[in-house]
Amino acid sequence: MWKTYLCLLLIFGLYDTFAKKIVKPTIVSSKSKKSSTSPKPSPSNCRCVAIESCPPDMKLDPRIVNQGTESPCLTGEIWCCQDIPPLPPCGTKRIKDAPAQPPGTAKYGDYPWQAAIISTNNTYLGSGVLIDTNHVLTVAHKVEPYLKSKFKIRLGDWDIRATDEQFPHQDYQSTKVFVHPDYNSKNYINDIAIVRLNASVPLTTSLNINTACLPTKPPVAGSRCYVAGWGANAFGPSGMYQRILRDVDVPIINQTTCEARLRATRLGTHFVLDENSFMCAGGELGKDSCEGDGGAPLMCLDEKGGPWYAVGLVAWGIGCADESVPGVYINIHNYLPWIKKTLIAT
């Protein structure tokens, strides 16, 4: 009797020890609120998730156990850890060996930050630029009409009709749109918006998707930058939206020159270009963004050969690709305080 009892104790004791080593605890504190005295595990790659949401290849932190101690997670959640590779640097292209394309057509993977804005019935609306794993920057006039009817953000696309690209595109739902509070739909002053995605973009495993860098200073007049999009190849009825992403290089035009050139158009001699909202680029025959490209980023390569910066967003223009008529872009640098404030608030 005693021998049997002792044997059972040893078996249960060994099983308990074995279980503690192999099966990580999945039960957390019953507290419903996070506590300021919660333990702060050292791994920075851990997060609170539902018990069933921690994949098999991830680890549960054994320090978070249900022994009356406080937990950083809510009821029904566990502290799930994974060795996550660092995010790729912004403004970098990770597909290097894509086949060359005819002039005016972007190579696959050349603009991994390019976002396509698509309606719920799969109509192409415009473009934007991915600025972090959860947000896309675009112009307000492309998304403001759809605030009550959700739209999709497509990332990593190149040929909008192809289904066999090297890496598949990824679709996300818009969960919140932050339109600049002083946006004026009549003259496009402060025509800028931020779209929050319904999930984080897995940049580490998506070589065809990356973020663009936000500018640290205004672009230099005379420097050549690039704009890409699926918009029309000509202004007016003859223009057709493009199947494959196209790009073009355009020069940055200073404000004084731009305003003078725009006054020579139907805008008239009294036109004043709002220098806080807008910047200009282009004015060369056959080189311009056009209808349907609204929200597409104007990208400039760092002068030292570093990353690519999104300095502008396609806003409006007079015709497309006419000599001495530059295109008008939202000046992203002037909106950095609003962008950063909005991102923090989300």
mmCIF file of N, CA and C in Angstrom, residues 82-195:
data_model
loop_
_atom_site.group_PDB
_atom_site.id
_atom_site.type_symbol
_atom_site.label_atom_id
_atom_site.label_comp_id
_atom_site.label_asym_id
_atom_site.label_seq_id
_atom_site.Cartn_x
_atom_site.Cartn_y
_atom_site.Cartn_z
ATOM 1 N N GLN A 82 8.181 35.394 -30.310
ATOM 2 C CA GLN A 82 8.721 34.835 -31.540
ATOM 3 C C GLN A 82 9.974 35.600 -31.920
ATOM 4 N N ASP A 83 10.919 34.891 -32.487
ATOM 5 C CA ASP A 83 12.111 35.543 -33.005
ATOM 6 C C ASP A 83 11.748 36.185 -34.335
ATOM 7 N N ILE A 84 11.497 37.504 -34.309
ATOM 8 C CA ILE A 84 11.028 38.220 -35.488
ATOM 9 C C ILE A 84 12.189 38.988 -36.110
ATOM 10 N N PRO A 85 12.464 38.785 -37.402
ATOM 11 C CA PRO A 85 13.537 39.533 -38.057
ATOM 12 C C PRO A 85 13.220 41.021 -38.043
ATOM 13 N N PRO A 86 14.224 41.869 -38.053
ATOM 14 C CA PRO A 86 13.970 43.314 -38.069
ATOM 15 C C PRO A 86 13.288 43.731 -39.364
ATOM 16 N N LEU A 87 12.510 44.808 -39.296
ATOM 17 C CA LEU A 87 11.841 45.316 -40.486
ATOM 18 C C LEU A 87 12.874 45.843 -41.473
ATOM 19 N N PRO A 88 12.616 45.733 -42.766
ATOM 20 C CA PRO A 88 13.554 46.278 -43.753
ATOM 21 C C PRO A 88 13.594 47.796 -43.651
ATOM 22 N N PRO A 89 14.723 48.417 -43.947
ATOM 23 C CA PRO A 89 14.805 49.877 -43.901
ATOM 24 C C PRO A 89 13.817 50.502 -44.884
ATOM 25 N N CYS A 90 13.232 51.619 -44.514
ATOM 26 C CA CYS A 90 12.302 52.306 -45.409
ATOM 27 C C CYS A 90 13.040 52.753 -46.676
ATOM 28 N N GLY A 91 12.270 52.871 -47.746
ATOM 29 C CA GLY A 91 12.829 53.410 -48.977
ATOM 30 C C GLY A 91 13.809 52.520 -49.701
ATOM 31 N N THR A 92 13.779 51.226 -49.411
ATOM 32 C CA THR A 92 14.702 50.304 -50.079
ATOM 33 C C THR A 92 13.924 49.295 -50.915
ATOM 34 N N LYS A 93 14.532 48.901 -52.033
ATOM 35 C CA LYS A 93 13.945 47.900 -52.921
ATOM 36 C C LYS A 93 14.661 46.578 -52.687
ATOM 37 N N ARG A 94 13.877 45.505 -52.540
ATOM 38 C CA ARG A 94 14.490 44.216 -52.207
ATOM 39 C C ARG A 94 14.425 43.205 -53.346
ATOM 40 N N ILE A 95 13.770 43.566 -54.424
ATOM 41 C CA ILE A 95 13.775 42.712 -55.614
ATOM 42 C C ILE A 95 14.743 43.343 -56.612
ATOM 43 N N LYS A 96 15.870 42.709 -56.808
ATOM 44 C CA LYS A 96 16.950 43.307 -57.590
ATOM 45 C C LYS A 96 17.071 42.740 -59.003
ATOM 46 N N ASP A 97 16.505 41.585 -59.256
ATOM 47 C CA ASP A 97 16.767 40.881 -60.512
ATOM 48 C C ASP A 97 15.566 40.842 -61.448
ATOM 49 N N ALA A 98 14.657 41.803 -61.330
ATOM 50 C CA ALA A 98 13.477 41.814 -62.198
ATOM 51 C C ALA A 98 13.886 42.136 -63.635
ATOM 52 N N PRO A 99 13.219 41.557 -64.614
ATOM 53 C CA PRO A 99 13.553 41.818 -66.019
ATOM 54 C C PRO A 99 13.378 43.291 -66.376
ATOM 55 N N ALA A 100 14.203 43.764 -67.295
ATOM 56 C CA ALA A 100 14.096 45.138 -67.775
ATOM 57 C C ALA A 100 12.783 45.324 -68.526
ATOM 58 N N GLN A 101 12.274 46.564 -68.505
ATOM 59 C CA GLN A 101 11.013 46.890 -69.158
ATOM 60 C C GLN A 101 11.221 48.022 -70.159
ATOM 61 N N PRO A 102 10.302 48.208 -71.081
ATOM 62 C CA PRO A 102 10.412 49.329 -72.016
ATOM 63 C C PRO A 102 10.403 50.655 -71.265
ATOM 64 N N PRO A 103 10.971 51.705 -71.860
ATOM 65 C CA PRO A 103 10.960 53.025 -71.209
ATOM 66 C C PRO A 103 9.539 53.441 -70.825
ATOM 67 N N GLY A 104 9.400 53.935 -69.602
ATOM 68 C CA GLY A 104 8.096 54.369 -69.128
ATOM 69 C C GLY A 104 7.335 53.316 -68.360
ATOM 70 N N THR A 105 7.826 52.083 -68.372
ATOM 71 C CA THR A 105 7.198 51.011 -67.605
ATOM 72 C C THR A 105 8.104 50.630 -66.445
ATOM 73 N N ALA A 106 7.551 50.612 -65.250
ATOM 74 C CA ALA A 106 8.345 50.285 -64.067
ATOM 75 C C ALA A 106 8.710 48.806 -64.065
ATOM 76 N N LYS A 107 9.881 48.494 -63.544
ATOM 77 C CA LYS A 107 10.245 47.093 -63.352
ATOM 78 C C LYS A 107 9.501 46.537 -62.146
ATOM 79 N N TYR A 108 9.288 45.248 -62.163
ATOM 80 C CA TYR A 108 8.624 44.593 -61.037
ATOM 81 C C TYR A 108 9.433 44.823 -59.759
ATOM 82 N N GLY A 109 8.758 45.324 -58.720
ATOM 83 C CA GLY A 109 9.418 45.557 -57.443
ATOM 84 C C GLY A 109 10.107 46.894 -57.313
ATOM 85 N N ASP A 110 10.018 47.748 -58.349
ATOM 86 C CA ASP A 110 10.697 49.049 -58.290
ATOM 87 C C ASP A 110 10.056 50.013 -57.300
ATOM 88 N N TYR A 111 8.752 49.862 -57.065
ATOM 89 C CA TYR A 111 8.040 50.779 -56.171
ATOM 90 C C TYR A 111 7.246 49.976 -55.140
ATOM 91 N N PRO A 112 7.941 49.337 -54.204
ATOM 92 C CA PRO A 112 7.262 48.443 -53.247
ATOM 93 C C PRO A 112 6.343 49.164 -52.273
ATOM 94 N N TRP A 113 6.435 50.483 -52.213
ATOM 95 C CA TRP A 113 5.587 51.291 -51.318
ATOM 96 C C TRP A 113 4.312 51.760 -52.019
ATOM 97 N N GLN A 114 4.199 51.519 -53.314
ATOM 98 C CA GLN A 114 3.038 51.989 -54.074
ATOM 99 C C GLN A 114 1.780 51.249 -53.635
ATOM 100 N N ALA A 115 0.746 52.006 -53.310
ATOM 101 C CA ALA A 115 -0.531 51.426 -52.894
ATOM 102 C C ALA A 115 -1.606 51.784 -53.912
ATOM 103 N N ALA A 116 -2.442 50.824 -54.244
ATOM 104 C CA ALA A 116 -3.594 51.078 -55.108
ATOM 105 C C ALA A 116 -4.840 51.163 -54.238
ATOM 106 N N ILE A 117 -5.630 52.199 -54.445
ATOM 107 C CA ILE A 117 -6.881 52.373 -53.711
ATOM 108 C C ILE A 117 -8.008 51.845 -54.591
ATOM 109 N N ILE A 118 -8.761 50.876 -54.073
ATOM 110 C CA ILE A 118 -9.755 50.163 -54.871
ATOM 111 C C ILE A 118 -11.092 50.161 -54.139
ATOM 112 N N SER A 119 -12.160 50.404 -54.863
ATOM 113 C CA SER A 119 -13.495 50.399 -54.262
ATOM 114 C C SER A 119 -13.925 48.971 -53.948
ATOM 115 N N THR A 120 -15.032 48.844 -53.235
ATOM 116 C CA THR A 120 -15.519 47.516 -52.855
ATOM 117 C C THR A 120 -15.967 46.694 -54.062
ATOM 118 N N ASN A 121 -16.269 47.366 -55.185
ATOM 119 C CA ASN A 121 -16.625 46.625 -56.407
ATOM 120 C C ASN A 121 -15.439 46.532 -57.366
ATOM 121 N N ASN A 122 -14.226 46.698 -56.790
ATOM 122 C CA ASN A 122 -12.962 46.505 -57.515
ATOM 123 C C ASN A 122 -12.712 47.525 -58.616
ATOM 124 N N THR A 123 -13.181 48.740 -58.408
ATOM 125 C CA THR A 123 -12.864 49.839 -59.311
ATOM 126 C C THR A 123 -11.632 50.574 -58.796
ATOM 127 N N TYR A 124 -10.674 50.801 -59.686
ATOM 128 C CA TYR A 124 -9.459 51.519 -59.303
ATOM 129 C C TYR A 124 -9.788 52.992 -59.061
ATOM 130 N N LEU A 125 -9.402 53.510 -57.897
ATOM 131 C CA LEU A 125 -9.729 54.889 -57.527
ATOM 132 C C LEU A 125 -8.527 55.816 -57.571
ATOM 133 N N GLY A 126 -7.374 55.329 -57.203
ATOM 134 C CA GLY A 126 -6.190 56.170 -57.141
ATOM 135 C C GLY A 126 -5.062 55.439 -56.448
ATOM 136 N N SER A 127 -4.077 56.217 -56.010
ATOM 137 C CA SER A 127 -2.889 55.618 -55.402
ATOM 138 C C SER A 127 -2.583 56.232 -54.048
ATOM 139 N N GLY A 128 -1.613 55.657 -53.394
ATOM 140 C CA GLY A 128 -1.127 56.147 -52.111
ATOM 141 C C GLY A 128 0.251 55.572 -51.874
ATOM 142 N N VAL A 129 0.780 55.816 -50.681
ATOM 143 C CA VAL A 129 2.119 55.334 -50.359
ATOM 144 C C VAL A 129 2.121 54.766 -48.945
ATOM 145 N N LEU A 130 2.690 53.582 -48.786
ATOM 146 C CA LEU A 130 2.785 52.939 -47.474
ATOM 147 C C LEU A 130 3.891 53.619 -46.675
ATOM 148 N N ILE A 131 3.543 54.148 -45.479
ATOM 149 C CA ILE A 131 4.538 54.864 -44.676
ATOM 150 C C ILE A 131 4.911 54.133 -43.391
ATOM 151 N N ASP A 132 4.111 53.169 -42.983
ATOM 152 C CA ASP A 132 4.505 52.242 -41.924
ATOM 153 C C ASP A 132 3.680 50.972 -42.105
ATOM 154 N N THR A 133 3.802 50.029 -41.206
ATOM 155 C CA THR A 133 3.142 48.738 -41.424
ATOM 156 C C THR A 133 1.621 48.803 -41.319
ATOM 157 N N ASN A 134 1.079 49.940 -40.898
ATOM 158 C CA ASN A 134 -0.371 50.029 -40.700
ATOM 159 C C ASN A 134 -1.040 51.204 -41.391
ATOM 160 N N HIS A 135 -0.272 52.058 -42.076
ATOM 161 C CA HIS A 135 -0.867 53.284 -42.607
ATOM 162 C C HIS A 135 -0.387 53.611 -44.020
ATOM 163 N N VAL A 136 -1.332 54.145 -44.803
ATOM 164 C CA VAL A 136 -1.057 54.606 -46.159
ATOM 165 C C VAL A 136 -1.382 56.090 -46.233
ATOM 166 N N LEU A 137 -0.483 56.837 -46.859
ATOM 167 C CA LEU A 137 -0.667 58.273 -47.053
ATOM 168 C C LEU A 137 -1.181 58.505 -48.467
ATOM 169 N N THR A 138 -2.180 59.375 -48.603
ATOM 170 C CA THR A 138 -2.735 59.666 -49.920
ATOM 171 C C THR A 138 -3.338 61.064 -49.902
ATOM 172 N N VAL A 139 -3.988 61.432 -51.000
ATOM 173 C CA VAL A 139 -4.664 62.731 -51.035
ATOM 174 C C VAL A 139 -6.103 62.558 -50.562
ATOM 175 N N ALA A 140 -6.613 63.583 -49.920
ATOM 176 C CA ALA A 140 -7.952 63.496 -49.328
ATOM 177 C C ALA A 140 -9.038 63.335 -50.383
ATOM 178 N N HIS A 141 -8.869 63.971 -51.547
ATOM 179 C CA HIS A 141 -9.966 63.939 -52.521
ATOM 180 C C HIS A 141 -10.188 62.554 -53.122
ATOM 181 N N LYS A 142 -9.257 61.639 -52.928
ATOM 182 C CA LYS A 142 -9.443 60.272 -53.415
ATOM 183 C C LYS A 142 -10.204 59.392 -52.429
ATOM 184 N N VAL A 143 -10.132 59.700 -51.160
ATOM 185 C CA VAL A 143 -10.764 58.825 -50.159
ATOM 186 C C VAL A 143 -11.919 59.480 -49.408
ATOM 187 N N GLU A 144 -11.965 60.796 -49.377
ATOM 188 C CA GLU A 144 -13.021 61.493 -48.632
ATOM 189 C C GLU A 144 -14.430 61.129 -49.099
ATOM 190 N N PRO A 145 -14.655 60.909 -50.411
ATOM 191 C CA PRO A 145 -16.004 60.513 -50.841
ATOM 192 C C PRO A 145 -16.404 59.111 -50.388
ATOM 193 N N TYR A 146 -15.442 58.323 -49.899
ATOM 194 C CA TYR A 146 -15.731 56.930 -49.542
ATOM 195 C C TYR A 146 -15.635 56.675 -48.040
ATOM 196 N N LEU A 147 -15.773 57.720 -47.257
ATOM 197 C CA LEU A 147 -15.646 57.558 -45.811
ATOM 198 C C LEU A 147 -16.730 56.647 -45.241
ATOM 199 N N LYS A 148 -17.910 56.680 -45.833
ATOM 200 C CA LYS A 148 -19.010 55.862 -45.309
ATOM 201 C C LYS A 148 -19.087 54.488 -45.972
ATOM 202 N N SER A 149 -18.475 54.344 -47.126
ATOM 203 C CA SER A 149 -18.431 53.037 -47.799
ATOM 204 C C SER A 149 -16.974 52.625 -47.896
ATOM 205 N N LYS A 150 -16.619 51.574 -47.239
ATOM 206 C CA LYS A 150 -15.224 51.170 -47.130
ATOM 207 C C LYS A 150 -14.588 50.925 -48.502
ATOM 208 N N PHE A 151 -13.276 50.971 -48.521
ATOM 209 C CA PHE A 151 -12.530 50.670 -49.737
ATOM 210 C C PHE A 151 -11.328 49.813 -49.361
ATOM 211 N N LYS A 152 -10.656 49.284 -50.372
ATOM 212 C CA LYS A 152 -9.513 48.414 -50.150
ATOM 213 C C LYS A 152 -8.213 49.130 -50.489
ATOM 214 N N ILE A 153 -7.152 48.701 -49.848
ATOM 215 C CA ILE A 153 -5.804 49.135 -50.186
ATOM 216 C C ILE A 153 -5.056 47.899 -50.692
ATOM 217 N N ARG A 154 -4.549 47.985 -51.893
ATOM 218 C CA ARG A 154 -3.789 46.860 -52.461
ATOM 219 C C ARG A 154 -2.302 47.213 -52.476
ATOM 220 N N LEU A 155 -1.497 46.316 -51.945
ATOM 221 C CA LEU A 155 -0.051 46.518 -51.861
ATOM 222 C C LEU A 155 0.678 45.427 -52.638
ATOM 223 N N GLY A 156 1.829 45.778 -53.167
ATOM 224 C CA GLY A 156 2.672 44.794 -53.838
ATOM 225 C C GLY A 156 2.230 44.415 -55.233
ATOM 226 N N ASP A 157 1.350 45.209 -55.848
ATOM 227 C CA ASP A 157 0.871 44.871 -57.187
ATOM 228 C C ASP A 157 1.739 45.542 -58.248
ATOM 229 N N TRP A 158 1.713 45.011 -59.427
ATOM 230 C CA TRP A 158 2.462 45.549 -60.574
ATOM 231 C C TRP A 158 1.588 45.466 -61.820
ATOM 232 N N ASP A 159 1.261 44.260 -62.231
ATOM 233 C CA ASP A 159 0.320 44.037 -63.322
ATOM 234 C C ASP A 159 -1.044 43.752 -62.691
ATOM 235 N N ILE A 160 -1.959 44.689 -62.828
ATOM 236 C CA ILE A 160 -3.220 44.582 -62.092
ATOM 237 C C ILE A 160 -4.118 43.451 -62.595
ATOM 238 N N ARG A 161 -3.802 42.869 -63.735
ATOM 239 C CA ARG A 161 -4.607 41.761 -64.257
ATOM 240 C C ARG A 161 -3.937 40.400 -64.061
ATOM 241 N N ALA A 162 -2.666 40.403 -63.744
ATOM 242 C CA ALA A 162 -1.936 39.141 -63.623
ATOM 243 C C ALA A 162 -2.211 38.470 -62.283
ATOM 244 N N THR A 163 -2.177 37.166 -62.292
ATOM 245 C CA THR A 163 -2.360 36.393 -61.057
ATOM 246 C C THR A 163 -1.164 35.491 -60.781
ATOM 247 N N ASP A 164 -0.113 35.617 -61.591
ATOM 248 C CA ASP A 164 1.035 34.723 -61.455
ATOM 249 C C ASP A 164 2.340 35.479 -61.219
ATOM 250 N N GLU A 165 2.259 36.637 -60.576
ATOM 251 C CA GLU A 165 3.478 37.386 -60.291
ATOM 252 C C GLU A 165 4.320 36.645 -59.260
ATOM 253 N N GLN A 166 5.590 37.010 -59.188
ATOM 254 C CA GLN A 166 6.532 36.306 -58.316
ATOM 255 C C GLN A 166 6.051 36.264 -56.871
ATOM 256 N N PHE A 167 5.528 37.394 -56.407
ATOM 257 C CA PHE A 167 4.953 37.467 -55.066
ATOM 258 C C PHE A 167 3.532 38.009 -55.196
ATOM 259 N N PRO A 168 2.570 37.443 -54.501
ATOM 260 C CA PRO A 168 1.184 37.901 -54.641
ATOM 261 C C PRO A 168 0.980 39.278 -54.012
ATOM 262 N N HIS A 169 0.043 40.031 -54.589
ATOM 263 C CA HIS A 169 -0.321 41.295 -53.950
ATOM 264 C C HIS A 169 -1.122 40.989 -52.689
ATOM 265 N N GLN A 170 -1.288 41.991 -51.851
ATOM 266 C CA GLN A 170 -2.024 41.820 -50.599
ATOM 267 C C GLN A 170 -3.078 42.915 -50.482
ATOM 268 N N ASP A 171 -4.300 42.529 -50.163
ATOM 269 C CA ASP A 171 -5.405 43.472 -50.000
ATOM 270 C C ASP A 171 -5.709 43.690 -48.526
ATOM 271 N N TYR A 172 -5.952 44.951 -48.171
ATOM 272 C CA TYR A 172 -6.302 45.321 -46.802
ATOM 273 C C TYR A 172 -7.537 46.205 -46.836
ATOM 274 N N GLN A 173 -8.323 46.135 -45.787
ATOM 275 C CA GLN A 173 -9.494 46.988 -45.658
ATOM 276 C C GLN A 173 -9.110 48.272 -44.931
ATOM 277 N N SER A 174 -9.769 49.346 -45.296
ATOM 278 C CA SER A 174 -9.582 50.597 -44.559
ATOM 279 C C SER A 174 -10.462 50.557 -43.313
ATOM 280 N N THR A 175 -9.866 50.778 -42.158
ATOM 281 C CA THR A 175 -10.661 50.786 -40.930
ATOM 282 C C THR A 175 -10.901 52.197 -40.409
ATOM 283 N N LYS A 176 -10.068 53.132 -40.838
ATOM 284 C CA LYS A 176 -10.227 54.518 -40.397
ATOM 285 C C LYS A 176 -9.495 55.417 -41.379
ATOM 286 N N VAL A 177 -10.110 56.539 -41.722
ATOM 287 C CA VAL A 177 -9.484 57.514 -42.608
ATOM 288 C C VAL A 177 -9.363 58.834 -41.866
ATOM 289 N N PHE A 178 -8.159 59.363 -41.819
ATOM 290 C CA PHE A 178 -7.900 60.633 -41.141
ATOM 291 C C PHE A 178 -7.651 61.699 -42.208
ATOM 292 N N VAL A 179 -8.666 62.490 -42.488
ATOM 293 C CA VAL A 179 -8.553 63.585 -43.449
ATOM 294 C C VAL A 179 -8.063 64.820 -42.704
ATOM 295 N N HIS A 180 -7.162 65.565 -43.322
ATOM 296 C CA HIS A 180 -6.662 66.779 -42.671
ATOM 297 C C HIS A 180 -7.836 67.674 -42.269
ATOM 298 N N PRO A 181 -7.847 68.173 -41.043
ATOM 299 C CA PRO A 181 -9.004 68.945 -40.561
ATOM 300 C C PRO A 181 -9.280 70.212 -41.358
ATOM 301 N N ASP A 182 -8.275 70.736 -42.062
ATOM 302 C CA ASP A 182 -8.469 71.963 -42.830
ATOM 303 C C ASP A 182 -8.531 71.707 -44.338
ATOM 304 N N TYR A 183 -8.855 70.501 -44.711
ATOM 305 C CA TYR A 183 -8.952 70.168 -46.135
ATOM 306 C C TYR A 183 -10.085 70.949 -46.784
ATOM 307 N N ASN A 184 -9.796 71.536 -47.949
ATOM 308 C CA ASN A 184 -10.788 72.288 -48.713
ATOM 309 C C ASN A 184 -10.988 71.581 -50.052
ATOM 310 N N SER A 185 -12.148 70.989 -50.237
ATOM 311 C CA SER A 185 -12.397 70.200 -51.444
ATOM 312 C C SER A 185 -12.561 71.063 -52.696
ATOM 313 N N LYS A 186 -12.716 72.378 -52.526
ATOM 314 C CA LYS A 186 -12.907 73.253 -53.680
ATOM 315 C C LYS A 186 -11.592 73.642 -54.344
ATOM 316 N N ASN A 187 -10.550 73.833 -53.532
ATOM 317 C CA ASN A 187 -9.261 74.227 -54.112
ATOM 318 C C ASN A 187 -8.124 73.274 -53.757
ATOM 319 N N TYR A 188 -8.465 72.164 -53.083
ATOM 320 C CA TYR A 188 -7.495 71.121 -52.718
ATOM 321 C C TYR A 188 -6.419 71.591 -51.740
ATOM 322 N N ILE A 189 -6.688 72.680 -51.043
ATOM 323 C CA ILE A 189 -5.775 73.092 -49.974
ATOM 324 C C ILE A 189 -5.803 72.021 -48.878
ATOM 325 N N ASN A 190 -4.644 71.659 -48.369
ATOM 326 C CA ASN A 190 -4.519 70.620 -47.319
ATOM 327 C C ASN A 190 -5.130 69.288 -47.763
ATOM 328 N N ASP A 191 -4.916 68.971 -49.022
ATOM 329 C CA ASP A 191 -5.481 67.756 -49.625
ATOM 330 C C ASP A 191 -4.626 66.534 -49.262
ATOM 331 N N ILE A 192 -4.760 66.090 -48.032
ATOM 332 C CA ILE A 192 -3.940 64.978 -47.557
ATOM 333 C C ILE A 192 -4.733 64.145 -46.546
ATOM 334 N N ALA A 193 -4.498 62.844 -46.552
ATOM 335 C CA ALA A 193 -5.224 61.943 -45.653
ATOM 336 C C ALA A 193 -4.359 60.731 -45.329
ATOM 337 N N ILE A 194 -4.663 60.114 -44.198
ATOM 338 C CA ILE A 194 -3.983 58.890 -43.771
ATOM 339 C C ILE A 194 -5.028 57.791 -43.631
ATOM 340 N N VAL A 195 -4.750 56.644 -44.218
ATOM 341 C CA VAL A 195 -5.650 55.489 -44.146
ATOM 342 C C VAL A 195 -5.037 54.446 -43.220
#
